[in-house]
mmCIF file with all atom_site columns, C-alpha atoms in Angstrom:
data_model
loop_
_atom_site.group_PDB
_atom_site.id
_atom_site.type_symbol
_atom_site.label_atom_id
_atom_site.label_alt_id
_atom_site.label_comp_id
_atom_site.label_asym_id
_atom_site.label_entity_id
_atom_site.label_seq_id
_atom_site.pdbx_PDB_ins_code
_atom_site.Cartn_x
_atom_site.Cartn_y
_atom_site.Cartn_z
_atom_site.occupancy
_atom_site.B_iso_or_equiv
_atom_site.pdbx_formal_charge
_atom_site.auth_seq_id
_atom_site.auth_comp_id
_atom_site.auth_asym_id
_atom_site.auth_atom_id
_atom_site.pdbx_PDB_model_num
ATOM 1   C CA . MET A 1 1   ? -7.528  -6.098  4.811   1.00 61.00 ? 19  MET A CA 1
ATOM 2   C CA . LYS A 1 2   ? -11.319 -6.406  4.974   1.00 86.00 ? 20  LYS A CA 1
ATOM 3   C CA . LEU A 1 3   ? -11.397 -4.229  8.085   1.00 90.00 ? 21  LEU A CA 1
ATOM 4   C CA . GLY A 1 4   ? -9.377  -1.548  6.289   1.00 93.00 ? 22  GLY A CA 1
ATOM 5   C CA . GLU A 1 5   ? -11.815 -1.583  3.377   1.00 93.00 ? 23  GLU A CA 1
ATOM 6   C CA . ALA A 1 6   ? -14.780 -1.331  5.749   1.00 93.00 ? 24  ALA A CA 1
ATOM 7   C CA . LEU A 1 7   ? -13.156 1.528   7.685   1.00 94.00 ? 25  LEU A CA 1
ATOM 8   C CA . ALA A 1 8   ? -12.507 3.392   4.420   1.00 94.00 ? 26  ALA A CA 1
ATOM 9   C CA . LYS A 1 9   ? -16.216 3.200   3.554   1.00 94.00 ? 27  LYS A CA 1
ATOM 10  C CA . ILE A 1 10  ? -17.206 4.324   7.034   1.00 92.00 ? 28  ILE A CA 1
ATOM 11  C CA . ARG A 1 11  ? -14.730 7.223   7.045   1.00 93.00 ? 29  ARG A CA 1
ATOM 12  C CA . ARG A 1 12  ? -15.997 8.407   3.627   1.00 93.00 ? 30  ARG A CA 1
ATOM 13  C CA . LYS A 1 13  ? -19.576 8.539   4.959   1.00 92.00 ? 31  LYS A CA 1
ATOM 14  C CA . PRO A 1 14  ? -19.503 10.356  8.300   1.00 89.00 ? 32  PRO A CA 1
ATOM 15  C CA . LYS A 1 15  ? -23.220 9.811   8.839   1.00 89.00 ? 33  LYS A CA 1
ATOM 16  C CA . LEU A 1 16  ? -22.360 6.149   9.449   1.00 88.00 ? 34  LEU A CA 1
ATOM 17  C CA . TYR A 1 17  ? -20.570 7.022   12.688  1.00 90.00 ? 35  TYR A CA 1
ATOM 18  C CA . LYS A 1 18  ? -21.556 10.600  13.588  1.00 91.00 ? 36  LYS A CA 1
ATOM 19  C CA . THR A 1 19  ? -24.949 9.553   14.965  1.00 90.00 ? 37  THR A CA 1
ATOM 20  C CA . THR A 1 20  ? -23.239 7.605   17.745  1.00 92.00 ? 38  THR A CA 1
ATOM 21  C CA . HIS A 1 21  ? -19.699 9.049   17.897  1.00 93.00 ? 39  HIS A CA 1
ATOM 22  C CA . LYS A 1 22  ? -18.222 12.535  17.919  1.00 93.00 ? 40  LYS A CA 1
ATOM 23  C CA . ASN A 1 23  ? -15.653 11.784  15.178  1.00 93.00 ? 41  ASN A CA 1
ATOM 24  C CA . PHE A 1 24  ? -13.825 8.977   13.383  1.00 93.00 ? 42  PHE A CA 1
ATOM 25  C CA . ASP A 1 25  ? -11.201 8.782   16.135  1.00 94.00 ? 43  ASP A CA 1
ATOM 26  C CA . ALA A 1 26  ? -13.897 8.241   18.784  1.00 94.00 ? 44  ALA A CA 1
ATOM 27  C CA . TYR A 1 27  ? -15.543 5.626   16.553  1.00 94.00 ? 45  TYR A CA 1
ATOM 28  C CA . CYS A 1 28  ? -12.311 3.644   16.169  1.00 93.00 ? 46  CYS A CA 1
ATOM 29  C CA . GLN A 1 29  ? -11.526 3.946   19.868  1.00 95.00 ? 47  GLN A CA 1
ATOM 30  C CA . ARG A 1 30  ? -14.919 2.780   21.067  1.00 94.00 ? 48  ARG A CA 1
ATOM 31  C CA . GLU A 1 31  ? -15.596 0.097   18.473  1.00 93.00 ? 49  GLU A CA 1
ATOM 32  C CA . PHE A 1 32  ? -12.118 -1.386  18.058  1.00 93.00 ? 50  PHE A CA 1
ATOM 33  C CA . GLY A 1 33  ? -9.963  -0.096  20.910  1.00 95.00 ? 51  GLY A CA 1
ATOM 34  C CA . TYR A 1 34  ? -7.506  1.910   18.812  1.00 93.00 ? 52  TYR A CA 1
ATOM 35  C CA . GLY A 1 35  ? -7.193  5.475   17.582  1.00 92.00 ? 53  GLY A CA 1
ATOM 36  C CA . ARG A 1 36  ? -7.747  7.138   14.235  1.00 90.00 ? 54  ARG A CA 1
ATOM 37  C CA . ARG A 1 37  ? -4.089  6.792   13.269  1.00 93.00 ? 55  ARG A CA 1
ATOM 38  C CA . HIS A 1 38  ? -4.234  2.995   13.461  1.00 94.00 ? 56  HIS A CA 1
ATOM 39  C CA . GLY A 1 39  ? -7.537  3.072   11.581  1.00 94.00 ? 57  GLY A CA 1
ATOM 40  C CA . ASP A 1 40  ? -5.899  5.206   8.886   1.00 94.00 ? 58  ASP A CA 1
ATOM 41  C CA . ASN A 1 41  ? -3.013  2.716   8.690   1.00 93.00 ? 59  ASN A CA 1
ATOM 42  C CA . LEU A 1 42  ? -5.479  -0.170  8.213   1.00 95.00 ? 60  LEU A CA 1
ATOM 43  C CA . ILE A 1 43  ? -7.164  1.807   5.440   1.00 95.00 ? 61  ILE A CA 1
ATOM 44  C CA . SER A 1 44  ? -3.776  2.444   3.804   1.00 93.00 ? 62  SER A CA 1
ATOM 45  C CA . PHE A 1 45  ? -2.906  -1.250  4.053   1.00 94.00 ? 63  PHE A CA 1
ATOM 46  C CA . ALA A 1 46  ? -6.114  -2.191  2.217   1.00 94.00 ? 64  ALA A CA 1
ATOM 47  C CA . SER A 1 47  ? -5.620  0.504   -0.417  1.00 94.00 ? 65  SER A CA 1
ATOM 48  C CA . VAL A 1 48  ? -1.970  -0.317  -1.135  1.00 95.00 ? 66  VAL A CA 1
ATOM 49  C CA . THR A 1 49  ? -2.546  -4.079  -1.304  1.00 93.00 ? 67  THR A CA 1
ATOM 50  C CA . ASP A 1 50  ? -5.479  -3.479  -3.683  1.00 92.00 ? 68  ASP A CA 1
ATOM 51  C CA . ASN A 1 51  ? -3.228  -1.268  -5.831  1.00 93.00 ? 69  ASN A CA 1
ATOM 52  C CA . LEU A 1 52  ? -0.480  -3.894  -5.879  1.00 93.00 ? 70  LEU A CA 1
ATOM 53  C CA . GLU A 1 53  ? -2.963  -6.617  -6.796  1.00 91.00 ? 71  GLU A CA 1
ATOM 54  C CA . SER A 1 54  ? -4.391  -4.556  -9.658  1.00 89.00 ? 72  SER A CA 1
ATOM 55  C CA . MET A 1 55  ? -0.892  -3.674  -10.927 1.00 89.00 ? 73  MET A CA 1
ATOM 56  C CA . ARG A 1 56  ? 0.131   -7.336  -10.699 1.00 86.00 ? 74  ARG A CA 1
ATOM 57  C CA . THR A 1 57  ? -2.890  -8.234  -12.822 1.00 82.00 ? 75  THR A CA 1
ATOM 58  C CA . ILE A 1 58  ? -1.993  -5.594  -15.409 1.00 81.00 ? 76  ILE A CA 1
ATOM 59  C CA . HIS A 1 59  ? 1.669   -6.624  -15.536 1.00 75.00 ? 77  HIS A CA 1
ATOM 60  C CA . SER A 1 60  ? 0.760   -10.324 -15.614 1.00 73.00 ? 78  SER A CA 1
ATOM 61  C CA . GLN A 1 61  ? -1.513  -9.778  -18.599 1.00 69.00 ? 79  GLN A CA 1
ATOM 62  C CA . ASN A 1 62  ? 1.289   -7.916  -20.371 1.00 65.00 ? 80  ASN A CA 1
ATOM 63  C CA . GLN A 1 63  ? 3.660   -10.816 -19.662 1.00 60.00 ? 81  GLN A CA 1
ATOM 64  C CA . LEU A 1 64  ? 1.211   -13.303 -21.187 1.00 53.00 ? 82  LEU A CA 1
ATOM 65  C CA . ASP A 1 65  ? 1.874   -11.677 -24.558 1.00 53.00 ? 83  ASP A CA 1
ATOM 66  C CA . ASP A 1 66  ? 5.588   -12.481 -24.160 1.00 52.00 ? 84  ASP A CA 1
ATOM 67  C CA . THR A 1 67  ? 5.889   -16.277 -24.153 1.00 47.00 ? 85  THR A CA 1
ATOM 68  C CA . SER A 1 68  ? 9.475   -16.124 -22.863 1.00 41.00 ? 86  SER A CA 1
ATOM 69  C CA . SER A 1 69  ? 8.367   -14.539 -19.581 1.00 42.00 ? 87  SER A CA 1
ATOM 70  C CA . THR A 1 70  ? 7.030   -16.366 -16.595 1.00 38.00 ? 88  THR A CA 1
ATOM 71  C CA . ILE A 1 71  ? 4.753   -14.859 -14.018 1.00 41.00 ? 89  ILE A CA 1
ATOM 72  C CA . SER A 1 72  ? 6.315   -15.046 -10.588 1.00 49.00 ? 90  SER A CA 1
ATOM 73  C CA . ALA A 1 73  ? 4.381   -15.876 -7.442  1.00 49.00 ? 91  ALA A CA 1
ATOM 74  C CA . PRO A 1 74  ? 2.830   -12.843 -5.818  1.00 76.00 ? 92  PRO A CA 1
ATOM 75  C CA . ILE A 1 75  ? 4.574   -11.331 -2.834  1.00 89.00 ? 93  ILE A CA 1
ATOM 76  C CA . PHE A 1 76  ? 2.439   -8.842  -0.952  1.00 91.00 ? 94  PHE A CA 1
ATOM 77  C CA . PRO A 1 77  ? 2.946   -6.718  2.152   1.00 93.00 ? 95  PRO A CA 1
ATOM 78  C CA . THR A 1 78  ? 2.474   -8.544  5.417   1.00 92.00 ? 96  THR A CA 1
ATOM 79  C CA . ASN A 1 79  ? 2.314   -5.657  7.875   1.00 92.00 ? 97  ASN A CA 1
ATOM 80  C CA . LEU A 1 80  ? 1.227   -2.054  8.283   1.00 92.00 ? 98  LEU A CA 1
ATOM 81  C CA . GLU A 1 81  ? 4.763   -0.665  8.402   1.00 91.00 ? 99  GLU A CA 1
ATOM 82  C CA . GLN A 1 82  ? 5.426   -1.766  4.832   1.00 92.00 ? 100 GLN A CA 1
ATOM 83  C CA . THR A 1 83  ? 2.294   -0.181  3.428   1.00 93.00 ? 101 THR A CA 1
ATOM 84  C CA . ARG A 1 84  ? 2.658   3.001   5.470   1.00 92.00 ? 102 ARG A CA 1
ATOM 85  C CA . TYR A 1 85  ? 5.661   3.985   3.338   1.00 93.00 ? 103 TYR A CA 1
ATOM 86  C CA . LEU A 1 86  ? 4.139   2.819   0.065   1.00 95.00 ? 104 LEU A CA 1
ATOM 87  C CA . ALA A 1 87  ? 0.999   4.871   0.781   1.00 94.00 ? 105 ALA A CA 1
ATOM 88  C CA . ARG A 1 88  ? 3.135   8.026   0.570   1.00 93.00 ? 106 ARG A CA 1
ATOM 89  C CA . LEU A 1 89  ? 3.505   7.479   -3.172  1.00 93.00 ? 107 LEU A CA 1
ATOM 90  C CA . LYS A 1 90  ? 0.977   9.119   -5.454  1.00 89.00 ? 108 LYS A CA 1
ATOM 91  C CA . THR A 1 91  ? 0.108   6.370   -7.906  1.00 93.00 ? 109 THR A CA 1
ATOM 92  C CA . ALA A 1 92  ? -0.433  2.623   -7.964  1.00 93.00 ? 110 ALA A CA 1
ATOM 93  C CA . GLU A 1 93  ? 2.296   2.388   -10.616 1.00 92.00 ? 111 GLU A CA 1
ATOM 94  C CA . GLU A 1 94  ? 4.818   4.066   -8.293  1.00 93.00 ? 112 GLU A CA 1
ATOM 95  C CA . GLN A 1 95  ? 3.784   1.756   -5.459  1.00 94.00 ? 113 GLN A CA 1
ATOM 96  C CA . TRP A 1 96  ? 4.250   -1.249  -7.768  1.00 93.00 ? 114 TRP A CA 1
ATOM 97  C CA . GLN A 1 97  ? 7.684   -0.122  -8.920  1.00 92.00 ? 115 GLN A CA 1
ATOM 98  C CA . VAL A 1 98  ? 8.935   0.651   -5.421  1.00 94.00 ? 116 VAL A CA 1
ATOM 99  C CA . TRP A 1 99  ? 7.492   -2.593  -4.043  1.00 95.00 ? 117 TRP A CA 1
ATOM 100 C CA . ASN A 1 100 ? 9.255   -4.658  -6.697  1.00 93.00 ? 118 ASN A CA 1
ATOM 101 C CA . LYS A 1 101 ? 12.514  -2.785  -6.138  1.00 93.00 ? 119 LYS A CA 1
ATOM 102 C CA . ALA A 1 102 ? 12.162  -3.524  -2.402  1.00 95.00 ? 120 ALA A CA 1
ATOM 103 C CA . ILE A 1 103 ? 11.572  -7.235  -3.096  1.00 94.00 ? 121 ILE A CA 1
ATOM 104 C CA . GLU A 1 104 ? 14.712  -7.213  -5.222  1.00 93.00 ? 122 GLU A CA 1
ATOM 105 C CA . ALA A 1 105 ? 16.651  -5.514  -2.404  1.00 94.00 ? 123 ALA A CA 1
ATOM 106 C CA . ALA A 1 106 ? 15.357  -8.184  0.011   1.00 94.00 ? 124 ALA A CA 1
ATOM 107 C CA . ASN A 1 107 ? 16.661  -10.980 -2.260  1.00 94.00 ? 125 ASN A CA 1
ATOM 108 C CA . GLY A 1 108 ? 13.214  -12.050 -3.443  1.00 92.00 ? 126 GLY A CA 1
ATOM 109 C CA . LYS A 1 109 ? 11.616  -12.131 -0.016  1.00 93.00 ? 127 LYS A CA 1
ATOM 110 C CA . VAL A 1 110 ? 9.082   -9.897  1.688   1.00 93.00 ? 128 VAL A CA 1
ATOM 111 C CA . PRO A 1 111 ? 11.005  -6.665  2.367   1.00 95.00 ? 129 PRO A CA 1
ATOM 112 C CA . SER A 1 112 ? 11.153  -4.999  5.755   1.00 95.00 ? 130 SER A CA 1
ATOM 113 C CA . GLY A 1 113 ? 9.620   -1.612  6.388   1.00 94.00 ? 131 GLY A CA 1
ATOM 114 C CA . ARG A 1 114 ? 13.132  -0.172  6.637   1.00 95.00 ? 132 ARG A CA 1
ATOM 115 C CA . ILE A 1 115 ? 14.013  -1.335  3.125   1.00 95.00 ? 133 ILE A CA 1
ATOM 116 C CA . ILE A 1 116 ? 10.787  0.105   1.750   1.00 95.00 ? 134 ILE A CA 1
ATOM 117 C CA . GLU A 1 117 ? 11.314  3.365   3.622   1.00 95.00 ? 135 GLU A CA 1
ATOM 118 C CA . GLU A 1 118 ? 14.788  3.752   2.080   1.00 94.00 ? 136 GLU A CA 1
ATOM 119 C CA . ILE A 1 119 ? 13.580  3.016   -1.447  1.00 94.00 ? 137 ILE A CA 1
ATOM 120 C CA . VAL A 1 120 ? 10.617  5.392   -1.097  1.00 94.00 ? 138 VAL A CA 1
ATOM 121 C CA . ALA A 1 121 ? 13.047  8.100   0.083   1.00 93.00 ? 139 ALA A CA 1
ATOM 122 C CA . GLN A 1 122 ? 15.305  7.481   -2.940  1.00 90.00 ? 140 GLN A CA 1
ATOM 123 C CA . HIS A 1 123 ? 12.293  7.562   -5.225  1.00 88.00 ? 141 HIS A CA 1
ATOM 124 C CA . LYS A 1 124 ? 11.028  10.852  -3.809  1.00 85.00 ? 142 LYS A CA 1
ATOM 125 C CA . LYS A 1 125 ? 14.453  12.489  -4.175  1.00 83.00 ? 143 LYS A CA 1
ATOM 126 C CA . SER A 1 126 ? 14.777  11.693  -7.850  1.00 69.00 ? 144 SER A CA 1
ATOM 127 C CA . PRO A 1 127 ? 11.785  9.829   -9.292  1.00 52.00 ? 145 PRO A CA 1
ATOM 128 C CA . LEU A 1 128 ? 12.682  10.401  -12.962 1.00 55.00 ? 146 LEU A CA 1
ATOM 129 C CA . CYS A 1 129 ? 16.259  9.130   -12.638 1.00 52.00 ? 147 CYS A CA 1
ATOM 130 C CA . TRP A 1 130 ? 15.052  6.218   -10.536 1.00 49.00 ? 148 TRP A CA 1
ATOM 131 C CA . LEU A 1 131 ? 12.395  5.230   -13.072 1.00 53.00 ? 149 LEU A CA 1
ATOM 132 C CA . LYS A 1 132 ? 14.994  5.292   -15.849 1.00 52.00 ? 150 LYS A CA 1
ATOM 133 C CA . MET A 1 133 ? 17.140  2.921   -13.782 1.00 51.00 ? 151 MET A CA 1
ATOM 134 C CA . ILE A 1 134 ? 14.257  0.430   -13.529 1.00 55.00 ? 152 ILE A CA 1
ATOM 135 C CA . ALA A 1 135 ? 13.586  0.566   -17.265 1.00 53.00 ? 153 ALA A CA 1
ATOM 136 C CA . LYS A 1 136 ? 17.090  -0.754  -18.040 1.00 48.00 ? 154 LYS A CA 1
#
């Protein structure tokens, strides 16, 4: 995750790599041995996991007001495939909702990329109906 955060900063400031490399793809290739696409996926991984952590904090604080609720242990993405699909969602709230739905679909375990892909597709088809389903 730290590498993804660092790459995001570097990509935002081209002068950090343009003095020695033609573009971000060349920078990733020469410095790390992979292309821009993998670099972008690492950046997405860092961004999505940060979003999920911040949403978990928000939702945990809300649960503290309700003494009947318990805060469950955090389950976070473990690979790039999972976050690649979550990164397609516009907001951290959407990512949080889809991630939790995917955990539910995976019986409380870390969901596969396939499960997340399917839930993201359902969400994109009908986000308002899907959000109403979660609220129940």
